[in-house]
Short mmCIF file of C-alpha atoms in Angstrom, two decimals:
data_model
loop_
_atom_site.label_atom_id
_atom_site.label_comp_id
_atom_site.label_asym_id
_atom_site.label_seq_id
_atom_site.Cartn_x
_atom_site.Cartn_y
_atom_site.Cartn_z
CA UNK O 1 92.30 64.21 133.94
CA UNK O 2 95.41 65.41 131.82
CA UNK O 3 97.27 62.16 130.90
CA UNK O 4 101.02 61.98 131.40
CA UNK O 5 103.50 60.06 129.96
CA UNK O 6 107.45 59.42 130.85
CA UNK O 7 108.39 60.35 127.33
CA UNK O 8 107.55 60.71 123.59
CA UNK O 9 109.19 57.38 122.76
CA UNK O 10 106.70 55.47 125.06
CA UNK O 11 102.99 56.52 125.09
CA UNK O 12 102.00 54.88 128.10
CA UNK O 13 100.04 56.54 130.42
CA UNK O 14 102.08 56.44 133.85
CA UNK O 15 99.97 59.40 135.99
CA UNK O 16 97.69 62.03 135.41
CA UNK O 17 97.15 65.63 136.26
CA UNK O 18 93.64 66.81 137.61
CA UNK O 19 93.48 70.12 135.97
CA UNK O 20 95.94 72.79 134.45
CA UNK O 21 96.68 74.10 137.67
CA UNK O 22 98.70 71.14 138.52
CA UNK O 23 100.27 71.17 135.09
CA UNK O 24 101.37 75.08 135.94
CA UNK O 25 102.32 74.37 139.29
CA UNK O 26 104.59 71.39 137.80
CA UNK O 27 105.98 73.55 134.92
CA UNK O 28 106.85 76.48 137.49
CA UNK O 29 108.58 74.06 139.96
CA UNK O 30 109.45 70.68 138.34
CA UNK O 31 112.48 68.74 139.74
CA UNK O 32 116.07 70.15 139.55
CA UNK O 33 116.85 66.98 137.00
CA UNK O 34 113.93 68.27 134.68
CA UNK O 35 115.07 71.90 135.15
CA UNK O 36 118.44 70.95 133.91
CA UNK O 37 117.28 69.09 131.02
CA UNK O 38 115.23 72.21 129.95
CA UNK O 39 118.34 74.62 130.51
CA UNK O 40 120.48 72.38 128.63
CA UNK O 41 118.52 72.18 125.84
CA UNK O 42 117.77 75.91 125.38
CA UNK O 43 121.29 76.40 124.52
CA UNK O 44 121.30 73.85 122.04
CA UNK O 45 120.41 74.24 118.17
CA UNK O 46 116.58 73.32 117.95
CA UNK O 47 117.68 71.17 115.09
CA UNK O 48 120.24 69.41 116.57
CA UNK O 49 120.42 65.65 117.68
CA UNK O 50 121.34 66.70 121.23
CA UNK O 51 118.16 68.78 121.35
CA UNK O 52 115.77 66.30 119.76
CA UNK O 53 117.48 63.42 122.17
CA UNK O 54 116.35 65.84 125.36
CA UNK O 55 113.09 66.23 123.97
CA UNK O 56 111.93 62.96 122.93
CA UNK O 57 113.85 60.82 125.34
CA UNK O 58 114.17 62.88 128.50
CA UNK O 59 111.29 64.97 129.24
CA UNK O 60 107.78 64.14 130.13
CA UNK O 61 104.64 64.77 128.06
CA UNK O 62 100.98 65.45 128.26
CA UNK O 63 97.84 65.42 126.41
CA UNK O 64 95.66 68.61 127.32
CA UNK O 65 92.48 68.14 124.95
CA UNK O 66 91.50 64.45 125.72
CA UNK O 67 92.02 61.69 128.19
CA UNK O 68 92.56 58.31 126.58
CA UNK O 69 91.58 54.83 127.73
CA UNK O 70 93.69 51.32 128.00
CA UNK O 71 96.47 53.78 129.63
CA UNK O 72 97.84 54.46 126.00
CA UNK O 73 97.89 57.69 124.14
CA UNK O 74 96.62 57.05 120.35
CA UNK O 75 93.79 58.06 118.31
CA UNK O 76 91.92 54.82 118.40
CA UNK O 77 91.90 55.13 122.45
CA UNK O 78 90.56 58.84 122.86
CA UNK O 79 88.30 58.87 125.82
CA UNK O 80 86.67 61.82 127.39
CA UNK O 81 87.57 66.03 126.70
CA UNK O 82 89.28 67.70 129.69
CA UNK O 83 87.56 70.56 129.46
CA UNK O 84 90.71 72.54 127.95
CA UNK O 85 91.78 73.15 124.25
CA UNK O 86 95.61 74.02 123.81
CA UNK O 87 97.62 76.19 121.25
CA UNK O 88 100.97 75.78 120.28
CA UNK O 89 102.53 78.93 119.32
CA UNK O 90 105.71 78.58 117.68
CA UNK O 91 108.27 81.42 117.29
CA UNK O 92 106.68 83.85 119.49
CA UNK O 93 106.42 84.28 123.23
CA UNK O 94 104.25 86.81 125.73
CA UNK O 95 106.71 89.52 124.92
CA UNK O 96 105.77 89.27 120.89
CA UNK O 97 102.10 89.59 121.14
CA UNK O 98 99.35 90.33 123.71
CA UNK O 99 97.46 87.28 125.29
CA UNK O 100 93.71 87.85 126.07
CA UNK O 101 93.55 86.51 129.82
CA UNK O 102 89.91 86.96 129.56
CA UNK O 103 89.51 83.65 127.82
CA UNK O 104 93.24 81.95 128.06
CA UNK O 105 93.32 80.50 131.48
CA UNK O 106 96.94 79.43 131.15
CA UNK O 107 100.21 79.95 129.32
CA UNK O 108 103.99 78.91 129.30
CA UNK O 109 107.12 79.22 127.75
CA UNK O 110 107.90 75.78 125.43
CA UNK O 111 111.02 73.90 125.44
CA UNK O 112 112.90 75.93 123.08
CA UNK O 113 112.04 79.11 125.14
CA UNK O 114 110.88 80.69 121.80
CA UNK O 115 107.27 79.48 121.88
CA UNK O 116 104.17 79.55 123.83
CA UNK O 117 101.57 76.88 124.89
CA UNK O 118 98.13 78.32 125.59
CA UNK O 119 95.22 76.80 127.18
CA UNK O 120 91.65 78.00 127.25
CA UNK O 121 88.71 76.49 128.82
CA UNK O 122 85.80 74.95 126.72
CA UNK O 123 82.93 72.91 126.81
CA UNK O 124 81.20 70.60 123.83
CA UNK O 125 84.70 69.45 122.47
CA UNK O 126 84.80 66.43 120.81
CA UNK O 127 87.05 64.14 118.22
CA UNK O 128 84.85 65.32 115.63
CA UNK O 129 84.83 68.89 116.14
CA UNK O 130 87.98 69.43 117.28
CA UNK O 131 89.85 71.18 114.12
CA UNK O 132 86.95 73.47 113.56
CA UNK O 133 86.87 74.55 117.11
CA UNK O 134 90.78 75.01 117.14
CA UNK O 135 90.57 76.88 114.18
CA UNK O 136 87.39 79.02 115.24
CA UNK O 137 88.76 79.51 118.81
CA UNK O 138 92.05 80.82 117.22
CA UNK O 139 90.34 83.20 115.14
CA UNK O 140 88.19 84.89 117.58
CA UNK O 141 91.01 85.32 120.37
CA UNK O 142 93.74 86.24 117.53
CA UNK O 143 96.40 83.15 118.41
CA UNK O 144 98.47 83.12 115.89
CA UNK O 145 98.92 79.08 115.97
CA UNK O 146 100.18 76.48 113.70
CA UNK O 147 97.02 74.57 111.67
CA UNK O 148 99.19 71.75 110.79
CA UNK O 149 100.23 71.08 114.54
CA UNK O 150 96.74 69.96 115.44
CA UNK O 151 95.79 66.31 115.68
CA UNK O 152 93.82 64.58 118.50
CA UNK O 153 96.77 62.71 120.37
CA UNK O 154 99.42 65.30 119.45
CA UNK O 155 101.71 65.54 122.81
CA UNK O 156 102.81 68.77 124.86
CA UNK O 157 106.43 68.60 126.28
CA UNK O 158 106.36 69.43 129.83
CA UNK O 159 108.95 72.48 129.82
CA UNK O 160 110.22 74.72 132.39
CA UNK O 161 108.72 78.58 132.91
CA UNK O 162 108.83 80.00 136.60
CA UNK O 163 106.71 82.54 135.50
CA UNK O 164 104.03 80.36 133.88
CA UNK O 165 100.59 81.88 134.13
CA UNK O 166 97.18 80.27 135.50
CA UNK O 167 93.99 81.98 136.20
CA UNK O 168 91.00 79.95 137.21
CA UNK O 169 88.40 82.61 136.66
CA UNK O 170 88.48 82.72 133.12
CA UNK O 171 85.34 82.35 130.70
CA UNK O 172 84.39 78.97 129.12
CA UNK O 173 83.83 79.13 125.79
CA UNK O 174 80.57 76.85 124.74
CA UNK O 175 81.74 75.40 121.69
CA UNK O 176 78.09 74.29 120.47
CA UNK O 177 77.13 77.70 120.60
CA UNK O 178 80.55 79.21 118.82
CA UNK O 179 80.09 76.43 115.95
CA UNK O 180 76.56 76.86 114.84
CA UNK O 181 76.19 78.19 111.51
CA UNK O 182 74.64 81.75 112.74
CA UNK O 183 77.71 82.37 115.31
CA UNK O 184 80.76 81.14 113.08
CA UNK O 185 82.52 84.24 111.97
CA UNK O 186 82.68 83.08 108.23
CA UNK O 187 82.52 86.32 106.18
CA UNK O 188 86.24 87.05 105.04
CA UNK O 189 85.54 90.90 104.94
CA UNK O 190 84.61 90.59 108.62
CA UNK O 191 87.18 88.59 109.61
CA UNK O 192 89.95 90.91 107.82
CA UNK O 193 89.03 93.61 110.15
CA UNK O 194 90.71 92.10 112.68
CA UNK O 195 94.37 92.99 111.87
CA UNK O 196 96.67 92.94 115.15
CA UNK O 197 97.35 90.67 117.55
CA UNK O 198 94.47 90.06 120.43
CA UNK O 199 91.93 92.63 118.75
CA UNK O 200 89.00 90.22 119.57
CA UNK O 201 86.59 89.89 116.54
CA UNK O 202 83.34 90.71 118.19
CA UNK O 203 81.69 87.90 116.21
CA UNK O 204 79.98 90.08 113.53
CA UNK O 205 78.50 93.23 115.41
CA UNK O 206 77.65 94.51 112.05
CA UNK O 207 74.93 91.97 111.83
CA UNK O 208 73.87 92.23 115.46
CA UNK O 209 73.54 95.97 116.29
CA UNK O 210 73.91 97.88 112.91
CA UNK O 211 76.88 100.49 112.58
CA UNK O 212 74.29 102.44 110.55
CA UNK O 213 70.96 102.83 112.13
CA UNK O 214 68.35 104.74 110.43
CA UNK O 215 70.78 106.99 109.03
CA UNK O 216 72.82 107.56 112.41
CA UNK O 217 76.55 105.62 112.19
CA UNK O 218 77.14 104.29 115.56
CA UNK O 219 80.75 104.22 116.77
CA UNK O 220 81.79 101.05 118.45
CA UNK O 221 85.25 102.47 119.25
CA UNK O 222 87.13 105.88 118.64
CA UNK O 223 90.04 104.75 117.22
CA UNK O 224 89.78 106.65 113.76
CA UNK O 225 89.15 109.58 115.85
CA UNK O 226 92.43 109.44 117.90
CA UNK O 227 94.33 108.78 114.88
CA UNK O 228 93.07 111.63 113.02
CA UNK O 229 94.75 113.79 115.82
CA UNK O 230 98.12 111.91 115.53
CA UNK O 231 100.59 113.00 112.90
CA UNK O 232 100.85 109.47 111.46
CA UNK O 233 103.67 108.88 108.85
CA UNK O 234 103.35 105.42 107.55
CA UNK O 235 106.36 103.70 105.89
CA UNK O 236 106.50 102.69 102.24
CA UNK O 237 104.67 99.38 103.05
CA UNK O 238 101.99 101.62 104.52
CA UNK O 239 102.64 100.37 108.15
CA UNK O 240 103.15 102.38 111.27
CA UNK O 241 104.56 101.12 114.83
CA UNK O 242 103.40 103.14 117.73
CA UNK O 243 105.89 100.77 119.59
CA UNK O 244 105.97 98.17 122.33
CA UNK O 245 105.81 100.34 125.28
CA UNK O 246 104.07 102.93 123.93
CA UNK O 247 100.76 101.52 122.34
CA UNK O 248 97.95 103.76 121.56
CA UNK O 249 94.83 103.34 124.00
CA UNK O 250 91.16 103.76 122.78
CA UNK O 251 87.71 103.12 123.82
CA UNK O 252 86.13 100.06 122.54
CA UNK O 253 82.67 98.47 123.04
CA UNK O 254 83.33 94.80 123.93
CA UNK O 255 80.35 92.50 123.02
CA UNK O 256 80.80 88.96 124.10
CA UNK O 257 81.12 86.75 121.05
CA UNK O 258 79.03 83.93 122.77
CA UNK O 259 75.83 84.05 124.90
CA UNK O 260 75.89 84.96 128.34
CA UNK O 261 73.82 82.78 130.82
CA UNK O 262 74.80 83.63 134.33
CA UNK O 263 73.96 86.60 136.68
CA UNK O 264 76.49 88.82 134.89
CA UNK O 265 74.32 89.49 132.06
CA UNK O 266 72.86 92.49 133.74
CA UNK O 267 76.52 93.67 134.63
CA UNK O 268 77.79 92.78 130.97
CA UNK O 269 75.00 94.70 129.58
CA UNK O 270 75.43 97.86 131.77
CA UNK O 271 79.17 98.16 130.76
CA UNK O 272 77.86 97.96 127.04
CA UNK O 273 75.50 100.80 127.61
CA UNK O 274 77.77 103.01 129.23
CA UNK O 275 80.55 102.64 126.64
CA UNK O 276 78.11 103.02 123.60
CA UNK O 277 76.35 106.00 124.99
CA UNK O 278 79.89 107.58 126.05
CA UNK O 279 80.94 107.15 122.44
CA UNK O 280 77.54 108.15 120.64
CA UNK O 281 76.22 111.10 122.66
CA UNK O 282 74.77 113.08 119.96
CA UNK O 283 72.53 109.88 118.49
CA UNK O 284 69.22 109.87 119.36
CA UNK O 285 68.37 107.93 122.59
CA UNK O 286 65.97 105.60 120.66
CA UNK O 287 68.66 104.71 118.09
CA UNK O 288 70.99 103.46 121.18
CA UNK O 289 67.96 101.63 122.73
CA UNK O 290 67.29 99.56 119.62
CA UNK O 291 70.99 98.61 119.36
CA UNK O 292 70.80 97.55 122.77
CA UNK O 293 67.82 95.59 122.26
CA UNK O 294 69.63 93.52 119.45
CA UNK O 295 72.36 92.82 121.52
CA UNK O 296 70.52 91.89 124.68
CA UNK O 297 68.23 89.64 122.58
CA UNK O 298 70.91 87.77 120.59
CA UNK O 299 73.35 87.73 123.55
CA UNK O 300 71.56 87.55 127.13
CA UNK O 301 69.80 83.81 127.45
CA UNK O 302 67.10 84.58 128.63
CA UNK O 303 67.23 88.48 127.51
CA UNK O 304 67.00 90.89 130.44
CA UNK O 305 63.63 92.13 131.10
CA UNK O 306 62.70 95.19 128.74
CA UNK O 307 61.65 97.53 131.80
CA UNK O 308 65.11 96.62 133.15
CA UNK O 309 66.73 97.51 130.11
CA UNK O 310 65.10 100.99 129.82
CA UNK O 311 65.88 101.79 133.49
CA UNK O 312 69.51 101.08 132.65
CA UNK O 313 69.18 103.79 129.65
CA UNK O 314 67.39 106.03 131.36
CA UNK O 315 69.80 106.05 134.42
CA UNK O 316 72.90 106.44 131.96
CA UNK O 317 71.29 109.27 129.92
CA UNK O 318 70.68 111.16 133.22
CA UNK O 319 74.22 111.30 133.89
CA UNK O 320 75.41 111.80 130.20
CA UNK O 321 77.24 114.69 130.75
CA UNK O 322 79.69 112.83 133.33
CA UNK O 323 80.01 109.87 131.11
CA UNK O 324 83.38 109.56 129.40
CA UNK O 325 84.50 106.56 127.24
CA UNK O 326 86.45 103.97 129.40
CA UNK O 327 89.94 103.44 127.25
CA UNK O 328 89.99 99.84 127.60
CA UNK O 329 91.91 98.66 124.45
CA UNK O 330 95.37 99.32 122.92
CA UNK O 331 96.90 99.16 119.61
CA UNK O 332 100.28 99.01 118.63
CA UNK O 333 100.40 98.51 114.65
CA UNK O 334 98.22 100.62 112.29
CA UNK O 335 98.10 100.81 108.39
CA UNK O 336 97.46 103.25 105.71
CA UNK O 337 94.04 102.28 104.53
CA UNK O 338 94.78 103.54 100.88
CA UNK O 339 97.33 100.72 100.55
CA UNK O 340 94.26 98.01 100.98
CA UNK O 341 96.39 95.63 102.84
CA UNK O 342 95.08 92.15 102.83
CA UNK O 343 95.40 90.42 106.47
CA UNK O 344 98.12 88.29 105.39
CA UNK O 345 100.16 91.65 104.38
CA UNK O 346 99.49 93.20 107.46
CA UNK O 347 100.25 89.96 109.66
CA UNK O 348 103.58 89.88 107.52
CA UNK O 349 104.47 93.42 108.69
CA UNK O 350 103.56 92.47 112.12
CA UNK O 351 105.84 89.51 112.15
CA UNK O 352 108.34 91.67 110.64
CA UNK O 353 108.59 94.08 113.20
CA UNK O 354 108.03 91.56 116.02
CA UNK O 355 111.09 89.83 114.50
CA UNK O 356 113.28 92.80 115.01
CA UNK O 357 112.04 93.22 118.34
CA UNK O 358 113.14 90.02 119.45
CA UNK O 359 116.69 90.53 117.70
CA UNK O 360 117.00 93.48 119.59
CA UNK O 361 116.20 91.92 123.00
CA UNK O 362 118.35 89.18 122.62
CA UNK O 363 121.23 91.43 121.47
CA UNK O 364 120.63 93.65 124.73
CA UNK O 365 120.56 90.44 126.95
CA UNK O 366 123.85 89.30 125.39
CA UNK O 367 125.65 92.61 125.62
CA UNK O 368 124.73 93.07 129.26
CA UNK O 369 126.27 89.74 129.82
CA UNK O 370 129.43 90.96 128.10
CA UNK O 371 129.56 94.01 129.95
CA UNK O 372 129.50 92.07 133.31
CA UNK O 373 132.04 89.35 132.10
CA UNK O 374 134.06 87.83 134.87
CA UNK O 375 136.96 86.35 133.04
CA UNK O 376 138.22 84.72 136.08
CA UNK O 377 135.34 82.59 136.06
CA UNK O 378 134.05 82.32 132.68
CA UNK O 379 137.75 82.72 130.69
CA UNK O 380 137.72 84.25 127.46
CA UNK O 381 134.70 85.62 125.53
CA UNK O 382 133.70 83.19 122.81
CA UNK O 383 130.69 82.19 121.16
CA UNK O 384 130.37 78.80 123.21
CA UNK O 385 131.24 80.14 126.65
CA UNK O 386 129.03 83.25 125.97
CA UNK O 387 126.13 80.84 124.75
CA UNK O 388 126.73 78.70 128.20
CA UNK O 389 126.77 81.56 130.53
CA UNK O 390 123.97 83.51 128.61
CA UNK O 391 121.53 80.63 128.52
CA UNK O 392 121.31 81.29 124.71
CA UNK O 393 121.26 79.22 121.54
CA UNK O 394 124.49 78.89 120.06
CA UNK O 395 123.24 80.03 116.74
CA UNK O 396 121.78 83.37 118.06
CA UNK O 397 125.14 84.13 119.90
CA UNK O 398 126.95 83.69 116.44
CA UNK O 399 124.46 85.81 114.91
CA UNK O 400 125.26 88.43 116.87
CA UNK O 401 128.72 87.86 118.48
CA UNK O 402 130.79 89.80 115.69
CA UNK O 403 128.93 92.93 115.88
CA UNK O 404 128.51 92.73 119.82
CA UNK O 405 132.69 92.09 120.41
CA UNK O 406 133.43 95.21 118.20
CA UNK O 407 130.68 97.38 120.15
CA UNK O 408 132.39 96.09 123.43
CA UNK O 409 135.86 96.66 122.52
CA UNK O 410 134.96 100.58 121.21
CA UNK O 411 133.34 101.24 124.50
CA UNK O 412 136.29 100.21 126.31
CA UNK O 413 138.68 101.42 124.30
CA UNK O 414 137.39 105.09 124.79
CA UNK O 415 136.78 104.36 128.52
CA UNK O 416 140.73 103.40 128.43
CA UNK O 417 141.53 106.83 126.96
CA UNK O 418 140.01 108.49 129.88
CA UNK O 419 141.66 106.18 132.61
CA UNK O 420 144.37 106.98 134.93
CA UNK O 421 147.53 104.70 134.52
CA UNK O 422 146.58 102.16 136.83
CA UNK O 423 143.23 101.29 135.70
CA UNK O 424 144.65 101.58 132.31
CA UNK O 425 146.62 98.85 132.79
CA UNK O 426 144.00 96.68 134.46
CA UNK O 427 141.47 97.66 131.48
CA UNK O 428 144.00 96.79 128.82
CA UNK O 429 144.55 93.39 130.23
CA UNK O 430 140.66 92.92 130.44
CA UNK O 431 140.45 94.56 126.71
CA UNK O 432 143.18 91.71 125.54
CA UNK O 433 140.59 88.88 126.53
CA UNK O 434 137.97 89.94 123.72
CA UNK O 435 139.62 92.04 121.02
#
C-alpha cells in the first residue's frame, strides 16, 4: 500500500494506492482542479512564494518506499516496505537522459516539469539498508539522483503528466543479493567505466568471466572497433557528442548484475552465448566455454546443467558463419582516452551538453509559439503573456525573450519586403505589436 496525504502541511494518511500502477493512472488523469494547480505552478519561479504555496498546501503527496502505521507519516511510524524504491532526478527529464525500462517500472515528470520521479521494483528493502540500497541501485542503473534527497519518510508530490510511464513486467531487484559484499560494485576503477547515462555496469564482469583468458582477450562489446572507423574530432576538453538523435549503436554482451532464479535462465544464457561468440569468432571454443561456465555458475540459480550448456555452445558454433553481433546498445558521448578524464569530469561534460540541449529546446518551443501568435486573443507579445501562453516559467522566457524577439522581427521584416501592398499593410500592423 502506498500512503497518501492531502498535502505536505498535514502528514495524516487519508487514503492509499494499492500499487504504482494506480499512482501512475492518477498522475496521467487527475481531477481538473489538480491539473490547474500543476499548470499554474509550472509557470512560476520554483523559489517563489506562490510556487511553494501550491506545492505545500494544494497538492496531495505519497510515500513510495514504505507504508506507515498509526495513520501518520513519520520516521518512527515506518511499517512495511511497499516493494518499490523511488528516485528524485532534479533538473533532468526523460529527454535529457536514457531510462532503463528493463528495471524502471514507472516514471513521470515532477511538479516543476524540469525533473523526474523514477520507480523500480525491489525485494528486501528495510529502514536499515534503505540508504545503501538507494545508492547501489542508482549506481547500477546509472540514475543521476540527489543523495541529499533520501529519507525514509520523504514525500513525493503527485504532479500531472499525461505521458507518465508504467510497465509491470520489469525485473525485481533482490537487494539482499545486490548488497552482499561479493555482489556490490565497490571498486572505483570499475565504477569509473560507467561514463554515460544508462550504460549499466555489469557488476564487475572482469571478476566473473575475465577479459583476458589464457592469453586471449575476450571482447564484451565492439565499441572501440566502431570508434576506430570514425573520424572522431574531440573538442578541447576531450569530449565528443554524436547527437541526441544520432547516437552510435554498438553490440554489447549484457550480463545480469543479479542472480537469475526463474525459467528464463536458459533463454538469458543463450542470448549471452550468441552475443559473446559473435564478438569473439577467432577465440577458441574452449575459452568461450570457460567464460560461459563462470557466468552460469555465478548468475544462474541453480546453474544450468553442464550438458545443456555444451549443447547450446555446439548449436551456436555449428552456425557461427551466419552469426552477427546484435547491436543492442547505443552511446551518445565519448571521451579522448589520452585525457584520462575522471568520472566526475565526464559527467560534468555530459551535463553541460544536456543543458545546451534543454536551452535549445526551450527556445524552439517559445519561438514556435511567437510565430503563431494571435494578437486578437493574447494581445501584445510580452514576457508575461508569452510565459502564460507557452506554459513556461517566467524566468525561462525572460532569459531568451530579447534574442527571440529580435529573431522574429528580422524574419518578419524580410517577409515584409517580399509582400504585395495589401500584405505589407497587414504584416506591418502585426510587426508593430512586437518590435
